[in-house]
GROMACS .gro file of C-alpha atoms in nm:
model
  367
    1UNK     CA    1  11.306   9.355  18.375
    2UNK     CA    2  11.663   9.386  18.560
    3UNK     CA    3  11.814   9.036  18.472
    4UNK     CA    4  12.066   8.991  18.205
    5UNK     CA    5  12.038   8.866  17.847
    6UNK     CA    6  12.036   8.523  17.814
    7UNK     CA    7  12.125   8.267  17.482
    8UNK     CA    8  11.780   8.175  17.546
    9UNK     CA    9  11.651   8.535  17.489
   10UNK     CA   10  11.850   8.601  17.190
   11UNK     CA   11  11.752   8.257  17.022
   12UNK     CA   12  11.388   8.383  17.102
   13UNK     CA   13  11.442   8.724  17.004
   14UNK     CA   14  11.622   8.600  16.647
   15UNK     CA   15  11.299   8.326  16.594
   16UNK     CA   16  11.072   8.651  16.615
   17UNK     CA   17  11.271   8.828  16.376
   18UNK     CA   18  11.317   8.543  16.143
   19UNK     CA   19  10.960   8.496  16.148
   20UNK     CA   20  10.826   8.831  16.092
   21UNK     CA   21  11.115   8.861  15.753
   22UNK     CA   22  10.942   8.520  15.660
   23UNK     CA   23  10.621   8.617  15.666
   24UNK     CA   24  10.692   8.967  15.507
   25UNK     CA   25  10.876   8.729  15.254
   26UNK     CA   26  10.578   8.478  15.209
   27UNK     CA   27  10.282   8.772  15.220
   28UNK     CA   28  10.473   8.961  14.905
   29UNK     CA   29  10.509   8.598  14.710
   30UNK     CA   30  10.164   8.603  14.768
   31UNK     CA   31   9.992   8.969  14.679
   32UNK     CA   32  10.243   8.945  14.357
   33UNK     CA   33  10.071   8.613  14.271
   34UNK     CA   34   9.754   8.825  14.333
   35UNK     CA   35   9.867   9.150  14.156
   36UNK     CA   36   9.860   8.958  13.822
   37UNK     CA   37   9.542   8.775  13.847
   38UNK     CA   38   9.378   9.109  13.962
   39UNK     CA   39   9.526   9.300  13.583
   40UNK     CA   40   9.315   9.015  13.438
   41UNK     CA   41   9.021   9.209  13.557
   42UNK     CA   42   8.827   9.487  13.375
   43UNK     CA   43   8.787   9.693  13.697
   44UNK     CA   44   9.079   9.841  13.807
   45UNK     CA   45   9.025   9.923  14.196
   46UNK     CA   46   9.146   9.564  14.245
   47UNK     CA   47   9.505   9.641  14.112
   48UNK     CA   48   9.498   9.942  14.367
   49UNK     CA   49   9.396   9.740  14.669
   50UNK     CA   50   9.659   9.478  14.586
   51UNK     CA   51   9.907   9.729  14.499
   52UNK     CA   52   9.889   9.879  14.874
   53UNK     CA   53   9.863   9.552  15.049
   54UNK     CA   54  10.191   9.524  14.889
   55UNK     CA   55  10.346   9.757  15.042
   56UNK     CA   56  10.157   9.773  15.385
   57UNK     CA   57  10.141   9.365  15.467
   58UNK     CA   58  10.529   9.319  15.469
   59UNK     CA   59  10.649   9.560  15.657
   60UNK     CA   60  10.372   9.498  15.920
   61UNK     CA   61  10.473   9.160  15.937
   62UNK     CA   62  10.856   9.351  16.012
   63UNK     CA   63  10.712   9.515  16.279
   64UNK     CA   64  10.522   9.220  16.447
   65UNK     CA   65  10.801   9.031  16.431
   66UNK     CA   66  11.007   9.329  16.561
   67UNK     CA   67  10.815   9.351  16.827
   68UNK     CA   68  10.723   8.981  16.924
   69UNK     CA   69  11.151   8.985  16.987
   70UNK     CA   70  11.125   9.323  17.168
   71UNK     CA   71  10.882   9.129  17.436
   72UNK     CA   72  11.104   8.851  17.498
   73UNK     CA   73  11.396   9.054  17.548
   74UNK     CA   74  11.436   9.125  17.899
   75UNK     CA   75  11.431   9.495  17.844
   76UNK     CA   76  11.367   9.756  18.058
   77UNK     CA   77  11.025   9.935  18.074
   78UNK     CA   78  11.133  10.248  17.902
   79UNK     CA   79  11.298  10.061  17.612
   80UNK     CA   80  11.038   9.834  17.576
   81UNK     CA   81  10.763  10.163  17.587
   82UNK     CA   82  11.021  10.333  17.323
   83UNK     CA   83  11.063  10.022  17.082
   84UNK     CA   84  10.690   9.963  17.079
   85UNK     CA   85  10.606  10.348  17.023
   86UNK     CA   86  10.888  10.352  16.691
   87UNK     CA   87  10.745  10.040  16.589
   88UNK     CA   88  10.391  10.214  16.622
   89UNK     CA   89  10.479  10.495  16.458
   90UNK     CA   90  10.648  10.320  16.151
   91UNK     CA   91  10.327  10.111  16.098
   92UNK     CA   92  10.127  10.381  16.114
   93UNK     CA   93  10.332  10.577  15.837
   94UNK     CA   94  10.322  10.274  15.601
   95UNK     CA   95   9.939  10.244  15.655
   96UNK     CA   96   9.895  10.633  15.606
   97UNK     CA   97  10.101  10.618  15.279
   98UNK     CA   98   9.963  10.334  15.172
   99UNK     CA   99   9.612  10.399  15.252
  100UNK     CA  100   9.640  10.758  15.065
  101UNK     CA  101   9.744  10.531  14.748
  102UNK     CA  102   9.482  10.305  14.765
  103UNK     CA  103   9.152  10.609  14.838
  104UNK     CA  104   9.330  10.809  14.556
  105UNK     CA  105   9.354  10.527  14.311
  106UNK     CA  106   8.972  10.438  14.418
  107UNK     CA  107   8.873  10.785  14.324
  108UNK     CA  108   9.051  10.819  14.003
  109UNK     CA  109   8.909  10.508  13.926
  110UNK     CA  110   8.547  10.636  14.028
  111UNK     CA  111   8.619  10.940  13.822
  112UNK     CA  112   8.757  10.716  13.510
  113UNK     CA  113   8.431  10.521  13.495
  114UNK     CA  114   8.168  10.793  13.486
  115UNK     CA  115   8.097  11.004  13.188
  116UNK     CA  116   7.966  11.288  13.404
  117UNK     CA  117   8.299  11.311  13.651
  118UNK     CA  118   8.601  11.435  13.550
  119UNK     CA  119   8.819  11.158  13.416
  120UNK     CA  120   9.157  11.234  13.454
  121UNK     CA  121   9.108  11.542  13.696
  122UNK     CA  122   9.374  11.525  13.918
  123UNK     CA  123   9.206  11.811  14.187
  124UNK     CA  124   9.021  11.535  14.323
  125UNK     CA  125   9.314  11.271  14.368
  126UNK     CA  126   9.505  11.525  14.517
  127UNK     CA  127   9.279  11.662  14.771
  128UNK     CA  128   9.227  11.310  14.908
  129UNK     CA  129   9.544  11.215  14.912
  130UNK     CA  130   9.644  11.503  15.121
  131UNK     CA  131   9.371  11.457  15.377
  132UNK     CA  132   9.443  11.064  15.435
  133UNK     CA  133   9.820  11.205  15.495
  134UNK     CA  134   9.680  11.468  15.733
  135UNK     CA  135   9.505  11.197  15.952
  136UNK     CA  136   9.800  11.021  15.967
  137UNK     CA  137  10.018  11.271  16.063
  138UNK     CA  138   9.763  11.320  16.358
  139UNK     CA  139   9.725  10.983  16.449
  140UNK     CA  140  10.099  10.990  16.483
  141UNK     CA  141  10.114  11.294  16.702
  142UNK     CA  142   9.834  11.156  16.919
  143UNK     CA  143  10.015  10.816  16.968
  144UNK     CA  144  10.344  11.028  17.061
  145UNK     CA  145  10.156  11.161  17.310
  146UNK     CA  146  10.157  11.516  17.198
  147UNK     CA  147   9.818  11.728  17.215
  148UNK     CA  148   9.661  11.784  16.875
  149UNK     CA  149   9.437  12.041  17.037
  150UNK     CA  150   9.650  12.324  17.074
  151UNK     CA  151   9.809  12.236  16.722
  152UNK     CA  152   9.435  12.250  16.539
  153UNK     CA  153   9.397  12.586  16.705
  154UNK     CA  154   9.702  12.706  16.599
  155UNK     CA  155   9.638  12.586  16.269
  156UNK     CA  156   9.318  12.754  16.271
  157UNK     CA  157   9.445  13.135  16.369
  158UNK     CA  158   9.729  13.083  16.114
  159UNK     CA  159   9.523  12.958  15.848
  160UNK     CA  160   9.366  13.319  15.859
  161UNK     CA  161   9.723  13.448  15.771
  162UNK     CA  162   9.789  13.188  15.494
  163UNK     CA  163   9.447  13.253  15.360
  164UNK     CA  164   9.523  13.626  15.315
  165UNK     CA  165   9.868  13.500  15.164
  166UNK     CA  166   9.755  13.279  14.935
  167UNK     CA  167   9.436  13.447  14.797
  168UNK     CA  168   9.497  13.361  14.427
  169UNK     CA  169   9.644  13.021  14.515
  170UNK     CA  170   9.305  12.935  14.715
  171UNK     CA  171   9.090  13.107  14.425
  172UNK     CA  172   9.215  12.866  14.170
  173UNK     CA  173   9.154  12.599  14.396
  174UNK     CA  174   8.791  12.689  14.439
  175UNK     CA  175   8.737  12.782  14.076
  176UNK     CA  176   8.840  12.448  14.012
  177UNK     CA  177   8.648  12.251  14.270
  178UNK     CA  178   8.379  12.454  14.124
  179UNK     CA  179   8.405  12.396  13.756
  180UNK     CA  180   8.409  12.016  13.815
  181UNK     CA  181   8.123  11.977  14.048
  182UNK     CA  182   7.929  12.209  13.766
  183UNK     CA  183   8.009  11.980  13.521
  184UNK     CA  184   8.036  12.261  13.263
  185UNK     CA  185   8.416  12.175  13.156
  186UNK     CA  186   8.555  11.783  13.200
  187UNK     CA  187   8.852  11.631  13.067
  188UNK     CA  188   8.818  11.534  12.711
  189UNK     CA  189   8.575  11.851  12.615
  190UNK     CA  190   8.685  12.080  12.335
  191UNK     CA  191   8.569  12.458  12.463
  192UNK     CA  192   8.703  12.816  12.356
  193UNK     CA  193   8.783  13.084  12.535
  194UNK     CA  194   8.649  13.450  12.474
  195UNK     CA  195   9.004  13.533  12.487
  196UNK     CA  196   9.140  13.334  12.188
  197UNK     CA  197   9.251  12.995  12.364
  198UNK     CA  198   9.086  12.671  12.231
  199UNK     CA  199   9.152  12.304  12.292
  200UNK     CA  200   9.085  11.996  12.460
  201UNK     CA  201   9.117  11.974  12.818
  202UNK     CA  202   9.370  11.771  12.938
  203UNK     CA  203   9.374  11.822  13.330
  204UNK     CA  204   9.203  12.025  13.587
  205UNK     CA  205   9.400  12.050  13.924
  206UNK     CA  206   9.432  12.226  14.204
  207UNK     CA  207   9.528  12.537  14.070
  208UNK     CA  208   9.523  12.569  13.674
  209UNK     CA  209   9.359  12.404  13.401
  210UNK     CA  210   9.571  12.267  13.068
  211UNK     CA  211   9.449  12.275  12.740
  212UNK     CA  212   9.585  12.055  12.434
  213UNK     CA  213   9.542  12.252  12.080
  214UNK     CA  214   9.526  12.114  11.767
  215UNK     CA  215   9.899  12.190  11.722
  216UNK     CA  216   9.973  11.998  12.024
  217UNK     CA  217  10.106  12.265  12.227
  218UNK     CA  218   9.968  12.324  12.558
  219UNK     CA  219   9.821  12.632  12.717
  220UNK     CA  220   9.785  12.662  13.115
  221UNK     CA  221   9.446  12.853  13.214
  222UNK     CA  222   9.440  12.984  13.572
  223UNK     CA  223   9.103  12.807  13.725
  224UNK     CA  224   9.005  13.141  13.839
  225UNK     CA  225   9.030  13.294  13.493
  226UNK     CA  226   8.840  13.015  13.342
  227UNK     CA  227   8.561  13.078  13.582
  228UNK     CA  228   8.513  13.408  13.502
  229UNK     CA  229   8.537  13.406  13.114
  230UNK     CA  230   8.266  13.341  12.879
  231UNK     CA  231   8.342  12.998  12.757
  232UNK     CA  232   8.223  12.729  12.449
  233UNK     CA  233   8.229  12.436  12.456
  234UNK     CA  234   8.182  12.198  12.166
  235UNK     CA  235   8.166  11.859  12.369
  236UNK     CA  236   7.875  11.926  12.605
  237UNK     CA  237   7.591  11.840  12.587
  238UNK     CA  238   7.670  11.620  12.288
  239UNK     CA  239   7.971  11.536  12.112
  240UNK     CA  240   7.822  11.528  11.760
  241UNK     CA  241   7.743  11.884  11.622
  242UNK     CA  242   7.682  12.049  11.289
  243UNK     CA  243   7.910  12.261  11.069
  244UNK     CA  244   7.811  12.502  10.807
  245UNK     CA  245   7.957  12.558  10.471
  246UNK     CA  246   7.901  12.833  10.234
  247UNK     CA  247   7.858  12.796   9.898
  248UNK     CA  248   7.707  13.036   9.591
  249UNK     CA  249   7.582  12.941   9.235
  250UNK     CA  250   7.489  13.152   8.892
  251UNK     CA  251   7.170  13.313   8.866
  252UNK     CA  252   7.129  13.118   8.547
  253UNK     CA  253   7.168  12.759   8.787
  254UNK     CA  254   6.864  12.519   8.798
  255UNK     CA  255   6.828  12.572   9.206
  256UNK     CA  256   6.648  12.180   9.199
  257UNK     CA  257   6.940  12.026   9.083
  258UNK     CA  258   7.167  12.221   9.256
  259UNK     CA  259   6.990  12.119   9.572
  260UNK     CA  260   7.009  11.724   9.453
  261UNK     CA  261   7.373  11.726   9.394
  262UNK     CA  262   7.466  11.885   9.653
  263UNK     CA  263   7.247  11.622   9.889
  264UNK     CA  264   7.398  11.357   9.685
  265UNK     CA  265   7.745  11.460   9.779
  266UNK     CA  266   7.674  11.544  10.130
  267UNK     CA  267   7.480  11.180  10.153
  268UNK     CA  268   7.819  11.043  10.027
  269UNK     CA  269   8.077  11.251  10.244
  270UNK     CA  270   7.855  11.129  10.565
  271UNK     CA  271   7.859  10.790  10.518
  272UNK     CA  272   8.290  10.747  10.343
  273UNK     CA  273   8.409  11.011  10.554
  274UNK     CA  274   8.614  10.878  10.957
  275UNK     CA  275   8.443  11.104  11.130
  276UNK     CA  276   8.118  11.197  10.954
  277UNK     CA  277   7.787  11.112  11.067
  278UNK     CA  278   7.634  10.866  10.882
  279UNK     CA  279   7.287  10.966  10.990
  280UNK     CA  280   7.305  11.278  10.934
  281UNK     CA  281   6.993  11.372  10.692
  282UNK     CA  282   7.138  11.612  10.394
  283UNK     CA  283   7.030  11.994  10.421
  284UNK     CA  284   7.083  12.241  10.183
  285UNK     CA  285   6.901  12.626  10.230
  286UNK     CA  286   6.929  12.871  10.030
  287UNK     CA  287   6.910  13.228  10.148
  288UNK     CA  288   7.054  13.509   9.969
  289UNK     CA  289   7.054  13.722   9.649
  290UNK     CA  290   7.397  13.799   9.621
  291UNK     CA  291   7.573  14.061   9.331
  292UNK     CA  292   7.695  13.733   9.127
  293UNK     CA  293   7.543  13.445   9.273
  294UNK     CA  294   7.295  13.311   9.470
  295UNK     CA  295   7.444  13.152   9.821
  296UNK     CA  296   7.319  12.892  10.038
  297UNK     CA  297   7.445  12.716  10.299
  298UNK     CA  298   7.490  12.327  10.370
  299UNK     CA  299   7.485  12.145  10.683
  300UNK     CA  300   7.742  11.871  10.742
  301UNK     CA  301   7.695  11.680  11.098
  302UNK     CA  302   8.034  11.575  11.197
  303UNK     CA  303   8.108  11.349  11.527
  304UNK     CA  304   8.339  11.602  11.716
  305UNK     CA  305   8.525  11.906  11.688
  306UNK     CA  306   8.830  11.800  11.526
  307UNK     CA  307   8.661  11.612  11.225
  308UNK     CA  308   8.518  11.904  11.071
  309UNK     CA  309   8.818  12.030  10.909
  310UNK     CA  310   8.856  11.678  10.681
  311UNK     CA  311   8.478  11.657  10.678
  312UNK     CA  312   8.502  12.009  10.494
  313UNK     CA  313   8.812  11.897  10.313
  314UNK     CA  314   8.643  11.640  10.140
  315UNK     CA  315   8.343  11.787  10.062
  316UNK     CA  316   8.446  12.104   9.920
  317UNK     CA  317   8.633  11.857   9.641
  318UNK     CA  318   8.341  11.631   9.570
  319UNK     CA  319   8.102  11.902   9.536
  320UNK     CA  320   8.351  12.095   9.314
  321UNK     CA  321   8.417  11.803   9.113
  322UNK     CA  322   8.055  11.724   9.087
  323UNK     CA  323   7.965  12.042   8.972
  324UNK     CA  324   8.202  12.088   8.679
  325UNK     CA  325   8.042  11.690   8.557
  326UNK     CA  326   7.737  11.859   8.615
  327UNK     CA  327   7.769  12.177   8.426
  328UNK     CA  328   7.657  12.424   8.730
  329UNK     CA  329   7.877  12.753   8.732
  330UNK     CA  330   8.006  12.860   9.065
  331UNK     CA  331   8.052  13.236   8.902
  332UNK     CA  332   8.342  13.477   9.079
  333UNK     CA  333   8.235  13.806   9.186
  334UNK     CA  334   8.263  14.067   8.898
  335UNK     CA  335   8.305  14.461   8.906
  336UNK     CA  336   8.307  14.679   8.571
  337UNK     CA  337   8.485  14.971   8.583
  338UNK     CA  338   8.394  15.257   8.355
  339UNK     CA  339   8.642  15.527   8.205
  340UNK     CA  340   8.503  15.910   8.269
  341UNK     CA  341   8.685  16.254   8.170
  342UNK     CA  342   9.022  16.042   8.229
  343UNK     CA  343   8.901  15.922   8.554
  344UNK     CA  344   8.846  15.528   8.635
  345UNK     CA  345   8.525  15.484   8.833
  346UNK     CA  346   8.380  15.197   8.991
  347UNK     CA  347   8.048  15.191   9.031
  348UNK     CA  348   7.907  15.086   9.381
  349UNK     CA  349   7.675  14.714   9.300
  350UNK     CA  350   7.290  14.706   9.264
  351UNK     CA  351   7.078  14.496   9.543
  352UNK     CA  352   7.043  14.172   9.340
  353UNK     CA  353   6.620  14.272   9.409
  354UNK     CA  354   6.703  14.570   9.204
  355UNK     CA  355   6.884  14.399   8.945
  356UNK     CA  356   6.617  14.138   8.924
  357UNK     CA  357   6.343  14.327   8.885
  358UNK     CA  358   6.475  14.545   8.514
  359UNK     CA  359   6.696  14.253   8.368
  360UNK     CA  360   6.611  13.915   8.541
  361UNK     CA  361   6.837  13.725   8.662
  362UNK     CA  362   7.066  13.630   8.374
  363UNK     CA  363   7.112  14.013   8.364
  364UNK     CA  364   7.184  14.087   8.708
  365UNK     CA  365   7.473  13.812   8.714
  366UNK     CA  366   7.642  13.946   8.434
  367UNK     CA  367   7.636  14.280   8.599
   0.00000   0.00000   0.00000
C-alpha cells in the first residue's frame, strides 16, 4: 500500500493489539485454572500438556494479534512479508520449545510408570528433546527460505569428522542406549561392579551412569565401561533375595535342637524385622566337620539389598542370646602347643574324620 497512516489505522492497529494481550491475558487465567485441577490427577501427562499450553497459547495469541494490526496497517509489501515472517518465526520457536517440554515430560512420564523402563533415565528425555528442537530449527530455516538440503548434506560429510572426534563421547551414548533397551541395569537396581564399585543406580544418561553407595557418595561409571564389565546385580530379576550366615556349634551340641532354635529365631527375625521376609520358610544345613565345631549355614530371605545388614544385625543377637538360655556352646577355635628340646611347636590340626574316628567327637573338640 502507498497511502499514509491514518487515525483510523492506528485505532485498528491498537484494537488488534489490545485484543491479542487480552486474549493472551484471558487464555493464561484460564490454563492456570486448569493447571491446578489437572495436579488433582494421579496421571501426570496432564500437568505437562497444561504446563506447555501455558506457555505456547499466550504468546500465540501476541502474535495473532500482532499480526491482525500488521494487516490493517497500510504497510508496504516488504514490511508486511518481513513482519509476518518474524512473527512466523517467533511462533514457531515457542511451539518448538514448548513442544520439546511437553514429548519429554510424556516420555519421562511413560518411563516413570513402567517397571520394565528406566524410571528416571534421563538418556531418553534428552534425546527427544533434542530432536523436537532439531525439527524446529528446520522448520525455521525452511520458512526463512533457506535450503535445508545443502545444510543436511553438509551435516552428513561433517558428521563423519565429528564421529571420528567424538568416538568415546558417541560410545557412551550407545552403551547407554544399549543397557536400557536390555533392561539388564534400570534406575533403582543395586548391581556391583567386577571392579569394586557397588550401589544403586541413580541415572543413566547420555554419556555416564551414577551410582549412589550406601555411604551416600556418588560414583560416575562411563556407559562404555559398564558395558563391558562383568556386572551383579541384586535387583533383577527379583528384589527379594537370600543371605547366608555362618555359624558353628560343639561337637558335644544336640544338632536337633540346635536346628529348632535356630528356626525359632530365624521364624522370629522374619516376621519383627523392617525389611525381613515374613514368608520366608526357616533353613538351617549343616555341612562341615570343622577342628572345633561343627558349622552350618542359615538362610535369611531379606526384601532388598540394603536390609541384610540389620536383618544380620538382629539375628546374630537373638541367636546368641538364645543359645546361652539354651545351654548350646558356640566353642572358639583351640591350638595346643607343645614344648620340645626348648623349642615351642605347634602341631598342624587333624581332619575332624580323623579325629572322629579314635576319640569321638567329644575328643576331637577338645583337641
Amino acid at each position: 500500500m502507498n497511502r499514509a497512516v491514518t487515525l483510523d489505522d492506528l485505532i485498528l492497529a491498537g484494537i488488534a493489539v489490545a485484543a491479542g494481550l487480552a486474549a493472551a491475558f484471558l487464555s493464561r487465567t484460564l490454563l492456570r485454572w486448569l493447571a491446578k485441577h489437572a495436579k488433582r490427577t494421579r496421571w501426570s501427562g496432564d500437568d505437562v500438556v497444561v504446563d506447555a499450553l501455558r506457555g505456547v497459547v499466550p504468546w500465540a495469541a501476541i502474535a495473532g494479534g500482532a499480526a491482525s494490526a500488521a494487516a490493517v496497517l497500510p504497510l508496504t509489501r516488504t514490511v508486511q512479508h518481513h513482519v509476518n515472517q518474524t512473527l512466523t518465526v517467533l511462533l514457531i520457536f515457542v511451539v518448538t520449545v514448548s513442544a520439546a517440554g511437553v514429548i519429554a515430560g510424556l516420555v519421562r512420564t511413560v518411563t516413570q510408570s513402567r517397571s520394565g523402563v528406566a524410571g528416571s533415565a534421563t538418556i531418553f528425555v534428552n534425546i527427544t528433546r533434542i530432536l523436537v528442537l532439531a525439527i524446529g530449527f528446520l522448520v525455521v530455516l525452511q520458512t526463512l527460505g533457506i535450503s535445508i538440503a545443502p545444510l543436511l548434506t553438509a551435516l552428513g560429510v561433517g558428521g563423519l569428522a565429528v564421529a571420528l572426534a567424538l568416538q568415546d563421547t558417541l560410545a557412551n551414548l550407545f552403551a547407554g542406549v544399549h543397557i536400557l533397551a536390555s533392561k539388564t541395569v534400570q534406575p533403582g537396581d543395586y548391581i556391583r561392579l567386577s571392579t569394586g564399585e557397588e550401589g544403586y543406580v541413580e541415572d543413566i544418561n547420555w554419556r555416564q551412569t551414577t551410582v549412589r553407595q550406601l555411604s551416600n557418595n556418588l560414583v560416575v561409571i562411563p556407559n562404555g565401561q559398564l558395558a563391558k564389565t562383568n556386572m551383579t546385580n541384586f535387583t533383577r530379576p527379583e528384589q527379594q533375595l537370600t543371605v547366608l550366615v555362618q555359624v558353628g556349634v560343639g561337637y558335644d551340641s544336640d544338632l536337633e535342637q540346635v536346628e529348632r532354635v535356630t528356626t525359632e529365631v530365624v521364624a522370629e527375625v522374619m516376621t519383627e524385622i523392617t525389611g525381613a521376609v515374613p514368608e520366608h520358610e526357616p533353613a538351617v544345613r549343616f555341612h562341615t566337620f570343622g577342628d572345633s565345631r561343627i558349622g552350618f549355614t542359615v538362610i535369611l530371605g531379606v526384601g532388598e539389598f540394603s536390609d541384610q545388614y540389620r536383618i544380620k544385625h538382629e539375628f546374630i543377637k537373638r541367636l546368641h542370646r538364645r543359645y546361652r538360655e539354651e545351654g548350646i556352646r558356640i566353642p572358639a577355635p583351640a591350638r595346643t602347643v607343645a614344648l620340645q628340646q626348648g623349642q615351642v611347636v605347634i602341631p598342624q590340626p587333624r581332619f575332624a574324620d580323623d579325629a572322629l574316628a579314635e576319640h569321638g567327637p567329644a575328643d576331637a573338640a577338645r583337641g
